[in-house]
CSV table of C-alpha atoms in Angstrom, one decimal:
chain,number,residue,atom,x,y,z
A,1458,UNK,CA,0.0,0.0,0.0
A,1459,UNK,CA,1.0,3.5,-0.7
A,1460,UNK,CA,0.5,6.8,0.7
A,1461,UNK,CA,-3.2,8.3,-0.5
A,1462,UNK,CA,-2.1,11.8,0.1
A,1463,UNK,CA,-1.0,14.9,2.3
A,1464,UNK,CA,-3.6,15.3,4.9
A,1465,UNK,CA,-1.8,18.5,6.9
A,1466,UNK,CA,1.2,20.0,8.4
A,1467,UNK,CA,1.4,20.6,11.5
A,1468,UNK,CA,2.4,24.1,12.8
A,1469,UNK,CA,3.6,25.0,17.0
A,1470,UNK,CA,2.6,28.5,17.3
A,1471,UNK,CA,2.5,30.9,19.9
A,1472,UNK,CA,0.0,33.8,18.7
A,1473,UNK,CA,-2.5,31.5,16.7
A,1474,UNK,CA,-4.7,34.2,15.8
A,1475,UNK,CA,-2.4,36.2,14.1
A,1476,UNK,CA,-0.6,33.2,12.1
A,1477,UNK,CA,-4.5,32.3,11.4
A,1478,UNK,CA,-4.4,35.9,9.7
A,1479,UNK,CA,-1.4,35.3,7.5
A,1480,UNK,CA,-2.6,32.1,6.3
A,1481,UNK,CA,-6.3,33.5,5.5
A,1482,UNK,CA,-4.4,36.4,4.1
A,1483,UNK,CA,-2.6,33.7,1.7
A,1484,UNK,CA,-5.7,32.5,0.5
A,1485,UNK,CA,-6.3,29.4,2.9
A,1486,UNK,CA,-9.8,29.1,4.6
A,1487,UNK,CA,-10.4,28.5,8.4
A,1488,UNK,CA,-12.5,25.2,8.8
A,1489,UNK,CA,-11.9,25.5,12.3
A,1490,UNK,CA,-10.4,27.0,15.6
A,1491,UNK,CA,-10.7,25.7,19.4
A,1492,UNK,CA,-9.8,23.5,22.3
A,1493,UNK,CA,-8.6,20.0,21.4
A,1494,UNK,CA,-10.4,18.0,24.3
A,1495,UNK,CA,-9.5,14.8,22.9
A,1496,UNK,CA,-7.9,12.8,25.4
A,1497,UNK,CA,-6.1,10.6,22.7
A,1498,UNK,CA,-4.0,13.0,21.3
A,1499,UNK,CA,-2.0,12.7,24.5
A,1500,UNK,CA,-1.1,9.1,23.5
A,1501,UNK,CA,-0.8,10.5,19.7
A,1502,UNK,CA,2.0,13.0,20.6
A,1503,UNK,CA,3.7,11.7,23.5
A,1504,UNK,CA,2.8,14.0,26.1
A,1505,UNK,CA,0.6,14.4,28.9
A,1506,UNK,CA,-1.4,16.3,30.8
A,1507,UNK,CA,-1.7,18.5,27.6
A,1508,UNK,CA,-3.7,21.8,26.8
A,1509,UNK,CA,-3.9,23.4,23.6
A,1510,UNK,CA,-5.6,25.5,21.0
A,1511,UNK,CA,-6.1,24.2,17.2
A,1512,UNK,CA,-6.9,25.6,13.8
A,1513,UNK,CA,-7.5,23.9,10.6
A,1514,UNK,CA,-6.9,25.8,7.7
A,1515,UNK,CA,-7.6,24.4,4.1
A,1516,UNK,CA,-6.3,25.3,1.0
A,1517,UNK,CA,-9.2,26.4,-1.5
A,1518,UNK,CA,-8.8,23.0,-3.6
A,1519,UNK,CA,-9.5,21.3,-0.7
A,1520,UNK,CA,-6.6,18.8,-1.1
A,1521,UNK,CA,-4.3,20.4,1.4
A,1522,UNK,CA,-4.5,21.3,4.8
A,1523,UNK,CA,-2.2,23.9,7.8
A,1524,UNK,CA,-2.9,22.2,11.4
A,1525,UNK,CA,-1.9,25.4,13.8
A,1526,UNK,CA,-1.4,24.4,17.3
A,1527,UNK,CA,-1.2,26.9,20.3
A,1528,UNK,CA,0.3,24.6,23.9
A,1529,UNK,CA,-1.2,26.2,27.1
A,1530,UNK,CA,0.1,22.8,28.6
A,1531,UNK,CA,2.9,22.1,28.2
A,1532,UNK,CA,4.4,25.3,27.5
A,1533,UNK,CA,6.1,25.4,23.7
A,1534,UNK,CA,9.9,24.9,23.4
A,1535,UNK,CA,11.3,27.5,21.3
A,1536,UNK,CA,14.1,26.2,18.8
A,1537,UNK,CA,17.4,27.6,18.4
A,1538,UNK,CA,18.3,29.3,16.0
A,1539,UNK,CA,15.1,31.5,15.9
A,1540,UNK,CA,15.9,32.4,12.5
A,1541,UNK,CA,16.7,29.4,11.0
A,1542,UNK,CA,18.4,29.3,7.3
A,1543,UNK,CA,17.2,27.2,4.6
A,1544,UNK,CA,20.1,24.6,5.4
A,1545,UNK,CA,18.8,24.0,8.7
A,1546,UNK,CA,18.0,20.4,9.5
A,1547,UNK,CA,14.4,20.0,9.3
A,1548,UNK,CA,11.0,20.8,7.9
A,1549,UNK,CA,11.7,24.3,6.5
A,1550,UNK,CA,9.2,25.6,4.3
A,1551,UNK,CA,5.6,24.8,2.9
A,1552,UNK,CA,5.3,25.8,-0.3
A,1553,UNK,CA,1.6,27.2,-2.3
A,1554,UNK,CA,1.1,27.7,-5.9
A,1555,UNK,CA,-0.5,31.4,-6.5
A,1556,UNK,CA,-2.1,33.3,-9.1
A,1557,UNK,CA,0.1,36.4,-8.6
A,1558,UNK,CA,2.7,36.1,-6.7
A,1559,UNK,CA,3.6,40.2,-6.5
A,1560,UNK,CA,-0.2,40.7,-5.4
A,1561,UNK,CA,0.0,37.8,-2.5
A,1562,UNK,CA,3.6,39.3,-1.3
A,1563,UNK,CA,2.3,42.7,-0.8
A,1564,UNK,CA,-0.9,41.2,1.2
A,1565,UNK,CA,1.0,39.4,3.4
A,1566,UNK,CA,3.2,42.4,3.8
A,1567,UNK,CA,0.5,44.0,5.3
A,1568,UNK,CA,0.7,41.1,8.7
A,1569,UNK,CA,4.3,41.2,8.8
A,1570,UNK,CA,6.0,38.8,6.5
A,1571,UNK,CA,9.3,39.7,4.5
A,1572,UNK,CA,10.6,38.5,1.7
A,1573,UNK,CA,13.4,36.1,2.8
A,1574,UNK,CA,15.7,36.8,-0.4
A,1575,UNK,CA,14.2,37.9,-3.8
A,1576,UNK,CA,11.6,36.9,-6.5
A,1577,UNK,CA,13.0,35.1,-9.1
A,1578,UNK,CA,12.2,33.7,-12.2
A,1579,UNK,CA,13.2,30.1,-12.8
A,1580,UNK,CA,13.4,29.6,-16.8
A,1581,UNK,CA,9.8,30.4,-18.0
A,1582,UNK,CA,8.3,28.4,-16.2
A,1583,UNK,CA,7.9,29.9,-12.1
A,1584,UNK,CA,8.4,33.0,-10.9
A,1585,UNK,CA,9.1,32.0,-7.1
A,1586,UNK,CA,10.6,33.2,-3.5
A,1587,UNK,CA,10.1,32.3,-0.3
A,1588,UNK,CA,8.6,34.6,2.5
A,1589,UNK,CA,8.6,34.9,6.8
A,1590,UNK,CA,5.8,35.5,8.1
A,1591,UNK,CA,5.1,35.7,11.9
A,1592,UNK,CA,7.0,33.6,14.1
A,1593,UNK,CA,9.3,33.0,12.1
A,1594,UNK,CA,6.9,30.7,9.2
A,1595,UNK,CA,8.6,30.3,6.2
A,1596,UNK,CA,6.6,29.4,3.3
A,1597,UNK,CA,7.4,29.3,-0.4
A,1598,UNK,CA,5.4,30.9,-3.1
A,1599,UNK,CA,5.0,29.4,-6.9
A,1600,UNK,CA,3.7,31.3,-10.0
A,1601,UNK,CA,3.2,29.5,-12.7
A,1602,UNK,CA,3.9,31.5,-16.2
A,1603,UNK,CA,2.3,30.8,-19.2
């Protein structure tokens, strides 16, 4: 048996609300936000006596999906380094195809995010680049040209 498909990735936040914003603002759509009460995602994850806060955001095909989580208990372990570069070990970007890519940079402008180097164009096929959003989220953008 193989792997059907990418249900979500999951995202340790600290301000959910606001990385809820950025994602909306990319064009993702809140199914929804609240308390996980489940006592089996203790045993999922490995930890106990756990407290947290989740959003499910989809993309707008509906074949994709950002799980944010916000820990009340226990508290979140920040990594090191905060900023991490791109050949970091580990998971290090998501990346979304767009429609416009200048138009979806600006937006998310507007809630923080920077570009982490430049637009480019690769060939003439993607215009692409990669931006930070808050708390450090690095996801990668993809226009496709022609």
């Amino acid at each position: 048996m193989t792997i059907q498909r990418m249900d979500n990735v999951l995202i340790v936040v600290d301000d959910l609300d606001a990385v809820i914003a950025f994602f909306v603002e990319l064009g993702m759509e809140l199914e929804g936000k609240g308390p996980l009460e489940w006592r089996g995602a203790e045993r999922v994850i490995g930890l106990d006596d756990v407290q947290q806060d989740v959003a499910m955001l989809r993309v707008p095909d509906g074949h994709g999906r950002v799980e944010l989580a916000k820990f009340h208990r226990p508290k979140a372990i920040t990594p090191e380094p905060k900023h991490a570069s791109a050949n970091t070990l580990g998971l290090r970007r998501v990346m979304f195809a767009v429609d416009d890519i200048d138009d979806v940079v600006a937006r998310v402008r507007a809630h923080g995010a920077e570009l982490v180097g430049e637009i480019v164009q690769y060939e003439n096929v993607y215009r692409l680049c990669y931006v930070r959003g808050p708390e450090d989220i690095v996801v990668g953008l993809a226009e496709q040209l022609g």
